[in-house]
mmCIF file of C-alpha atoms in Angstrom:
data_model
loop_
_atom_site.group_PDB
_atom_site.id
_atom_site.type_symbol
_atom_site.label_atom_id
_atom_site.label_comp_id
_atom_site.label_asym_id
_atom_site.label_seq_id
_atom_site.Cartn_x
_atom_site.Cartn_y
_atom_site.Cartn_z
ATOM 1 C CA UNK A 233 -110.745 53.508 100.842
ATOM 2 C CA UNK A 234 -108.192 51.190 99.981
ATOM 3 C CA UNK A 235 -109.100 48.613 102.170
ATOM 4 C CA UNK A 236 -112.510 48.943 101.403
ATOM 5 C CA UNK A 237 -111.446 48.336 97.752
ATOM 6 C CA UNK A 238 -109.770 45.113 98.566
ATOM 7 C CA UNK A 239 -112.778 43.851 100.399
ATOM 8 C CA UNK A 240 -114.408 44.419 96.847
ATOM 9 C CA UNK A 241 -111.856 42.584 94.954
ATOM 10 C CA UNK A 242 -112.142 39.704 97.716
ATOM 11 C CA UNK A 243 -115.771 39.350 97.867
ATOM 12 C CA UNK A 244 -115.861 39.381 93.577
ATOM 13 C CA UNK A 245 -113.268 36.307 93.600
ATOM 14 C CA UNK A 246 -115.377 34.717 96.476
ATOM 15 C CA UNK A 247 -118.236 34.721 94.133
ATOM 16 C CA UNK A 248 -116.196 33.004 91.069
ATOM 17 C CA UNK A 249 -115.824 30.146 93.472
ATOM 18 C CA UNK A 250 -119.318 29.291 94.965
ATOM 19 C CA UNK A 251 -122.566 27.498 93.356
ATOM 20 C CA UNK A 252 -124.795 29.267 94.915
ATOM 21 C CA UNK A 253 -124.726 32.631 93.358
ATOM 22 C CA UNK A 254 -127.745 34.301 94.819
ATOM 23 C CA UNK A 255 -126.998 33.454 98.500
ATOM 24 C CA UNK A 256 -123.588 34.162 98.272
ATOM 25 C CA UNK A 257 -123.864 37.839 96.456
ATOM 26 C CA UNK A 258 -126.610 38.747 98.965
ATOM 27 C CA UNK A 259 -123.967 37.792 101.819
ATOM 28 C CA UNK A 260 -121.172 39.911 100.522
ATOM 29 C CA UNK A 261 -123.964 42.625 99.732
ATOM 30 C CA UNK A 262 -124.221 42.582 103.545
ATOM 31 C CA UNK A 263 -120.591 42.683 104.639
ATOM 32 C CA UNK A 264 -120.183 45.478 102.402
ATOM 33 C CA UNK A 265 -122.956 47.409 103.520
ATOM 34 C CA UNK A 266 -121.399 46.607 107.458
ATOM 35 C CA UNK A 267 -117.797 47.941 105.825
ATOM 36 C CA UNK A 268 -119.388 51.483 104.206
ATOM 37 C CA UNK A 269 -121.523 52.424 107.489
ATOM 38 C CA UNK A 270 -117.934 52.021 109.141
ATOM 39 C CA UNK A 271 -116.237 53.758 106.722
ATOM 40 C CA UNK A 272 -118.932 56.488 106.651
ATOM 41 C CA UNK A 273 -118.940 56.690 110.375
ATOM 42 C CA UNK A 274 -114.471 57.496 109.925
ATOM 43 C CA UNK A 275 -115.201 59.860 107.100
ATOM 44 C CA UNK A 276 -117.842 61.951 110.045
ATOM 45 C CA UNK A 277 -115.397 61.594 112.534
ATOM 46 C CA UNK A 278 -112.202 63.022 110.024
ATOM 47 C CA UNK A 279 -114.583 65.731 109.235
ATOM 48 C CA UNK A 280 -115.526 66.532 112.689
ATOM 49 C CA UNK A 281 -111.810 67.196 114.189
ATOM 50 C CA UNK A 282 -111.188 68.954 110.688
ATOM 51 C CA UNK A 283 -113.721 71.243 111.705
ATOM 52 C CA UNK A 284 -112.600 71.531 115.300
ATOM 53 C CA UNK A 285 -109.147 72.398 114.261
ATOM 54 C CA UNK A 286 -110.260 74.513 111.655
ATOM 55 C CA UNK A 287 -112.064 76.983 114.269
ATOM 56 C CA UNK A 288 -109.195 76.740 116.937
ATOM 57 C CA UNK A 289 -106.880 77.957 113.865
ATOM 58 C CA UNK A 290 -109.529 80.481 112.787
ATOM 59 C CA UNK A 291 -109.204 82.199 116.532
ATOM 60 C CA UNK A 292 -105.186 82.035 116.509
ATOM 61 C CA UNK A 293 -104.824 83.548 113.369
ATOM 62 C CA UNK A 294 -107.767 85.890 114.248
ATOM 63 C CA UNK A 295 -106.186 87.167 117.808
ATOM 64 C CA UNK A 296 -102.823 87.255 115.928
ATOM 65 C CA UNK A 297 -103.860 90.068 113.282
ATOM 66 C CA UNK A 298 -106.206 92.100 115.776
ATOM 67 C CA UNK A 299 -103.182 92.561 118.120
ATOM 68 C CA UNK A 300 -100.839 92.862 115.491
ATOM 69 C CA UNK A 301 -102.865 95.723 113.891
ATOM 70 C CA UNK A 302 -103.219 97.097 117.217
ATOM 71 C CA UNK A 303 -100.043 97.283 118.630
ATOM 72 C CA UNK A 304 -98.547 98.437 115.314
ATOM 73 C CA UNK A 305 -101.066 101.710 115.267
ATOM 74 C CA UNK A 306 -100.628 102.465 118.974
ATOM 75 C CA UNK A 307 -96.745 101.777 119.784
ATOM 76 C CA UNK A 308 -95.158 102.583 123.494
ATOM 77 C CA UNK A 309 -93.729 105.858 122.002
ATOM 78 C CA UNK A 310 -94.745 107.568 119.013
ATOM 79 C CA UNK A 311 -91.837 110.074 118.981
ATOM 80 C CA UNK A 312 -89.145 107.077 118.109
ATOM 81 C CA UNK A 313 -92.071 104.818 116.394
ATOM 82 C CA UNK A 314 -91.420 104.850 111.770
ATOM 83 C CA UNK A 315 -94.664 106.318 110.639
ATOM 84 C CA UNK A 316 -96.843 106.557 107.361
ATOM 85 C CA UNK A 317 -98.497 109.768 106.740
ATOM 86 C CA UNK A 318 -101.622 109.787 104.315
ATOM 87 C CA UNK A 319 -101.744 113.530 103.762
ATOM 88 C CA UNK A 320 -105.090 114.320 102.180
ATOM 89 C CA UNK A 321 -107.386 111.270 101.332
ATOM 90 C CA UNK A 322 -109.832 111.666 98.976
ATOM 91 C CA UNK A 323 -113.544 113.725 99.689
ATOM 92 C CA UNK A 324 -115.684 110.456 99.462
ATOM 93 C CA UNK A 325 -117.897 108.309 101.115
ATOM 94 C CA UNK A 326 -117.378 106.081 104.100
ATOM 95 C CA UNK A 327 -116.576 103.527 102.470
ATOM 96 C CA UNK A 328 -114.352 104.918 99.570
ATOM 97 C CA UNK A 329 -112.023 106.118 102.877
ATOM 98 C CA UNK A 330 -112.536 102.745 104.275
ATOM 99 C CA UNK A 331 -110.579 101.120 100.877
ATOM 100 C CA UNK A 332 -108.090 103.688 100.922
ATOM 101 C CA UNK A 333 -106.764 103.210 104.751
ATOM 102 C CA UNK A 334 -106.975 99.644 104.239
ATOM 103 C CA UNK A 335 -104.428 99.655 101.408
ATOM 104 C CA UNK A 336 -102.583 101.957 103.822
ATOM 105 C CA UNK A 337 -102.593 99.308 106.109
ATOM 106 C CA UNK A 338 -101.162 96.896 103.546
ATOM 107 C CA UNK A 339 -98.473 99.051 103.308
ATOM 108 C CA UNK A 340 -97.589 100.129 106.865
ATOM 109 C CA UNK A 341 -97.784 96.366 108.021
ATOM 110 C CA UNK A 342 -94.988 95.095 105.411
ATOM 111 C CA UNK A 343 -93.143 97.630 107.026
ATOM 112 C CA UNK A 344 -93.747 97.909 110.486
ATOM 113 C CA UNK A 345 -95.377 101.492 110.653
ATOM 114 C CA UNK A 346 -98.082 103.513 111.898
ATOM 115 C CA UNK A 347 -100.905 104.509 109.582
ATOM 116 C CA UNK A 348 -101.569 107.902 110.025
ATOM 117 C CA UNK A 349 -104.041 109.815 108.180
ATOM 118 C CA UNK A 350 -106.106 113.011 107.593
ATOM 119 C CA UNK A 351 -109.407 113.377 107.606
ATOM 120 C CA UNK A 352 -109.948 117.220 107.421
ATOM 121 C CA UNK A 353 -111.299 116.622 103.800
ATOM 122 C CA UNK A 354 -113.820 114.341 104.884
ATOM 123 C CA UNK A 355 -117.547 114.101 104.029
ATOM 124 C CA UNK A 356 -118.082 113.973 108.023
ATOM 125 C CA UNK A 357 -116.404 116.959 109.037
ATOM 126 C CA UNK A 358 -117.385 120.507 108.892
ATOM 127 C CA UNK A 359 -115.114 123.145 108.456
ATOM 128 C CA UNK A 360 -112.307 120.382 109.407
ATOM 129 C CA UNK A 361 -113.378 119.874 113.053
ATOM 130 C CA UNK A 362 -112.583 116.323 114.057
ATOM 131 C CA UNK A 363 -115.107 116.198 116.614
ATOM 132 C CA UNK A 364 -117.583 115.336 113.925
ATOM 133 C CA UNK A 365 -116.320 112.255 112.258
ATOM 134 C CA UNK A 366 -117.929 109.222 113.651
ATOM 135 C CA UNK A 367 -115.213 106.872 113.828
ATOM 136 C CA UNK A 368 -112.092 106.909 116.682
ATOM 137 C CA UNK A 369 -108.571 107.230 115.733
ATOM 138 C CA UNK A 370 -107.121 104.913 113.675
ATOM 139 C CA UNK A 371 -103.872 105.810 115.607
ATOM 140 C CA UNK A 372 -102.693 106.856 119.095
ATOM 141 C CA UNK A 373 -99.705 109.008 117.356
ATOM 142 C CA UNK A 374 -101.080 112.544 116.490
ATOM 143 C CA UNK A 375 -100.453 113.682 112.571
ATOM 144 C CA UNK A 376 -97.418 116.051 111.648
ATOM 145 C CA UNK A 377 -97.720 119.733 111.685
ATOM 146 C CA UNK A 378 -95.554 119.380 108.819
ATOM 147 C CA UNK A 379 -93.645 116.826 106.396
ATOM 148 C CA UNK A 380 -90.836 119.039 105.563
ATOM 149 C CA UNK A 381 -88.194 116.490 106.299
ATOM 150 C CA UNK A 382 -90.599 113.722 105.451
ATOM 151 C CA UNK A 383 -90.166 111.279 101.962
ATOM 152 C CA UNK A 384 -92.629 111.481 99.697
ATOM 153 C CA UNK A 385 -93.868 108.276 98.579
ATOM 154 C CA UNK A 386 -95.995 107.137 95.694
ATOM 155 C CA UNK A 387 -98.541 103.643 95.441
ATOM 156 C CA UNK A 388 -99.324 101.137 92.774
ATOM 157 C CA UNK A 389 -101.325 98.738 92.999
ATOM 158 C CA UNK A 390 -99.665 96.350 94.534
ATOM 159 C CA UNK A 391 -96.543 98.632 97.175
ATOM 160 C CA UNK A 392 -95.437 101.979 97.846
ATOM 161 C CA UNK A 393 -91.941 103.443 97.377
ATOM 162 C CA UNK A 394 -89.844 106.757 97.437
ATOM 163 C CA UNK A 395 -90.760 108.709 94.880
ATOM 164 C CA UNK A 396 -87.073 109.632 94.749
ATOM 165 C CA UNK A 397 -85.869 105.985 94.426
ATOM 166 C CA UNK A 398 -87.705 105.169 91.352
ATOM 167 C CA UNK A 399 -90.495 103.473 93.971
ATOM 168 C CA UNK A 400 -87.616 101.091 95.455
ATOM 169 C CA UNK A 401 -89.249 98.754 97.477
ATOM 170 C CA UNK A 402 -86.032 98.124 99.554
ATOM 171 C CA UNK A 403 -85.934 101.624 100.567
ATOM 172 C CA UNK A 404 -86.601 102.116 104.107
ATOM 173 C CA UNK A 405 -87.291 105.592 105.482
ATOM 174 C CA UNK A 406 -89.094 106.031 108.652
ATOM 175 C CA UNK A 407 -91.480 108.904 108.286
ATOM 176 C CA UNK A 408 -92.561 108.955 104.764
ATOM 177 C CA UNK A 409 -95.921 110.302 102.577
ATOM 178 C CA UNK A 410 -97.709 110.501 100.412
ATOM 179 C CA UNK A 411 -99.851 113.445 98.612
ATOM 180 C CA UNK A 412 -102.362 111.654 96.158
ATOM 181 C CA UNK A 413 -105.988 111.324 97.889
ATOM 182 C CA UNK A 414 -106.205 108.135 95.799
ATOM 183 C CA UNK A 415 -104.490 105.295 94.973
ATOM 184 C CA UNK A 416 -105.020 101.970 92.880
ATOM 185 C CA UNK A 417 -106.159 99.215 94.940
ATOM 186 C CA UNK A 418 -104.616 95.674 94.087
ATOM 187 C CA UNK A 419 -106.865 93.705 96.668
ATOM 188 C CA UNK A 420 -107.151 90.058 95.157
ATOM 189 C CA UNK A 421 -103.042 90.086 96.238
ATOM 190 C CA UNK A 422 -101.467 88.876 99.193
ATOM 191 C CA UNK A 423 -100.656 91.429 101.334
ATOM 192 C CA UNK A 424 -96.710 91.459 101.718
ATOM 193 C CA UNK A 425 -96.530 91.158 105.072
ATOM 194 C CA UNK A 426 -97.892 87.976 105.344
ATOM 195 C CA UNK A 427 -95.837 85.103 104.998
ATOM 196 C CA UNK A 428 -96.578 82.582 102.309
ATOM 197 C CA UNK A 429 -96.950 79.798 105.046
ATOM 198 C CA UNK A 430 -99.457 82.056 106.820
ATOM 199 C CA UNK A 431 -101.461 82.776 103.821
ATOM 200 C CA UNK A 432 -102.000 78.692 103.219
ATOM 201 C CA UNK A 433 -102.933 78.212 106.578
ATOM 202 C CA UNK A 434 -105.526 81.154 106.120
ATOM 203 C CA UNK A 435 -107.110 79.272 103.114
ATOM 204 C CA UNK A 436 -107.316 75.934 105.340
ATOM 205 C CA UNK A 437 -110.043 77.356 107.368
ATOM 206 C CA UNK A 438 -111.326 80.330 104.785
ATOM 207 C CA UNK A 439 -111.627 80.470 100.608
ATOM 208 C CA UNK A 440 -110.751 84.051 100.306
ATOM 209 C CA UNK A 441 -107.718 85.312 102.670
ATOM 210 C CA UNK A 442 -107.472 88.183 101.447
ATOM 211 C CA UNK A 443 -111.359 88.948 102.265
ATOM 212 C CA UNK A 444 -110.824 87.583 105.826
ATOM 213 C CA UNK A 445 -107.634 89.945 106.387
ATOM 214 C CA UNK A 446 -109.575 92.816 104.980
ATOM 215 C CA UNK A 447 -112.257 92.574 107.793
ATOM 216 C CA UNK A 448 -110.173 92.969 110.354
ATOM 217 C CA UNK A 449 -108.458 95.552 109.341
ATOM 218 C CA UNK A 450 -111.628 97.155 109.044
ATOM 219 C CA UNK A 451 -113.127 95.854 112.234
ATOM 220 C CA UNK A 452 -109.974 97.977 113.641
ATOM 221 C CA UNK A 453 -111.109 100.778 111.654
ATOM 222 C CA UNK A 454 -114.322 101.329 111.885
ATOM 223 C CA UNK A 455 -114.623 101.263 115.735
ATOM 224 C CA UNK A 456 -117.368 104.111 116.179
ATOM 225 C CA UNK A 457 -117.090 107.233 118.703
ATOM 226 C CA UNK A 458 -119.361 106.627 121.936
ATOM 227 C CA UNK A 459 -121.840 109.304 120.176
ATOM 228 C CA UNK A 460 -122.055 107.102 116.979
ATOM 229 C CA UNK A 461 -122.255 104.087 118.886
ATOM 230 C CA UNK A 462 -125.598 105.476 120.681
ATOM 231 C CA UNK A 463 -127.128 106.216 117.362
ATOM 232 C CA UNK A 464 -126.409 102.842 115.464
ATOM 233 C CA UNK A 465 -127.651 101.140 118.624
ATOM 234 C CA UNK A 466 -131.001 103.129 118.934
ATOM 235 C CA UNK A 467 -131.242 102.069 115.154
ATOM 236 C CA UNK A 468 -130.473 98.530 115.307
ATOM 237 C CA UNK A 469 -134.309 98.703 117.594
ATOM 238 C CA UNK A 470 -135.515 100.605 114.751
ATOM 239 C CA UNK A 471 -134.857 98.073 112.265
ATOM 240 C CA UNK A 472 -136.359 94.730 112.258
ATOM 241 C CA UNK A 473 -133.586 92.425 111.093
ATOM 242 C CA UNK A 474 -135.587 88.906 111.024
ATOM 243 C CA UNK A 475 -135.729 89.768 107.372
ATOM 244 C CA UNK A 476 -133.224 90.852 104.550
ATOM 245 C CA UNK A 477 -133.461 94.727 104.596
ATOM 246 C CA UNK A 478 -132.077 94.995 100.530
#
């Protein structure tokens, strides 16, 4: 652009010098012209490889967090692994439990745990069988029989801590609770275990990170039971699709 503004400022002082105007300021009109199709042509190209870059970060960053949520909820031994342990979440919809475990997950990333949770108290349950909620394990590890000599742990809105250690967020213990079914959601922050430098390279190739982090998380979550799977296939040939269905 700067160059293309100096060709401006020569053309103009070209013109202060010749007689015939008309000829003269249809000329430059043409060089110009010749100088923005070029430029035009750079600015397609710039875009182009920003795009191309943009998607090849978008699938880094993507394979990153789906193996990193992975590998954190299924770990080579679960006896030895620190673990989180929702005790009862709340009797709600799907998607109320879907909020909750993700703010779980928020938690048990920024420090390196497994999610647990149970699900006894669940919509999609009867009488507490397991067998009839629709969605696999979040976790490899099996829940506690007990948290007797587990910390109990309380959540704001933006971390959990000890409820012992006036919420200290530098307290580490490695199997820790917590008994509300509920907690307050803080999801327009950035979740604490991801680095600053990871978050801005999140908003090169997406305007809401935290939106794009979410989805994963519950892409990992919401992986349906072979049964469920059957049904929301045999729908998805029920429903025509070519058009908005709400």
């Amino acid at each position: 652009m700067r160059h293309f503004w100096m060709a401006i400022k020569h053309e103009i002082t070209e013109l202060e010098k010749t007689k015939n105007i008309t000829l003269a300021t249809n000329a430059a009109v043409g060089r110009l012209s010749d100088r923005i199709r070029a430029l035009t042509v750079d600015i397609e190209d710039l875009q182009s490889y920003d795009n191309v870059w943009k998607s090849k970060l978008a699938a880094k960053s993507s394979n990153h967090l789906t193996k990193w949520i992975h590998q954190l909820q299924n770990p080579s031994d679960c006896e030895t692994a620190s673990k989180f342990y929702w005790k009862e979440l709340e009797e709600c919809g799907i998607g109320c439990v879907m909020h909750q475990l993700v703010r779980g997950l928020d938690h048990t990333m920024e420090k390196t745990q497994v999610l647990l949770a149970n699900f006894n108290n669940s919509q999609y349950t009867h009488n507490g069988d397991l067998e009839d909620f629709p969605l696999l394990p979040i976790s490899s590890c099996s829940n506690p029989m007990n948290v007797d000599n587990w910390e109990e742990y309380i959540c704001q809105s933006t971390y959990c801590g000890p409820k012992t250690d006036k919420m200290n967020r530098r307290s580490d213990h490695k199997l820790s609770y917590i008994k509300e079914p509920r907690i307050t959601k803080g999801f327009a922050f950035k979740p604490a275990a991801i680095s600053d430098e990871v978050w801005l390279e999140m908003k090169s190739f997406h305007g809401n990170p935290r939106a794009w982090i979410s989805g994963h998380m519950l892409n990992y979550l919401m992986r349906p039971k072979p049964w469920m799977e059957k049904i929301l296939d045999q729908h998805e040939k029920e429903i025509d699709f070519s058009t908005p269905i709400v």
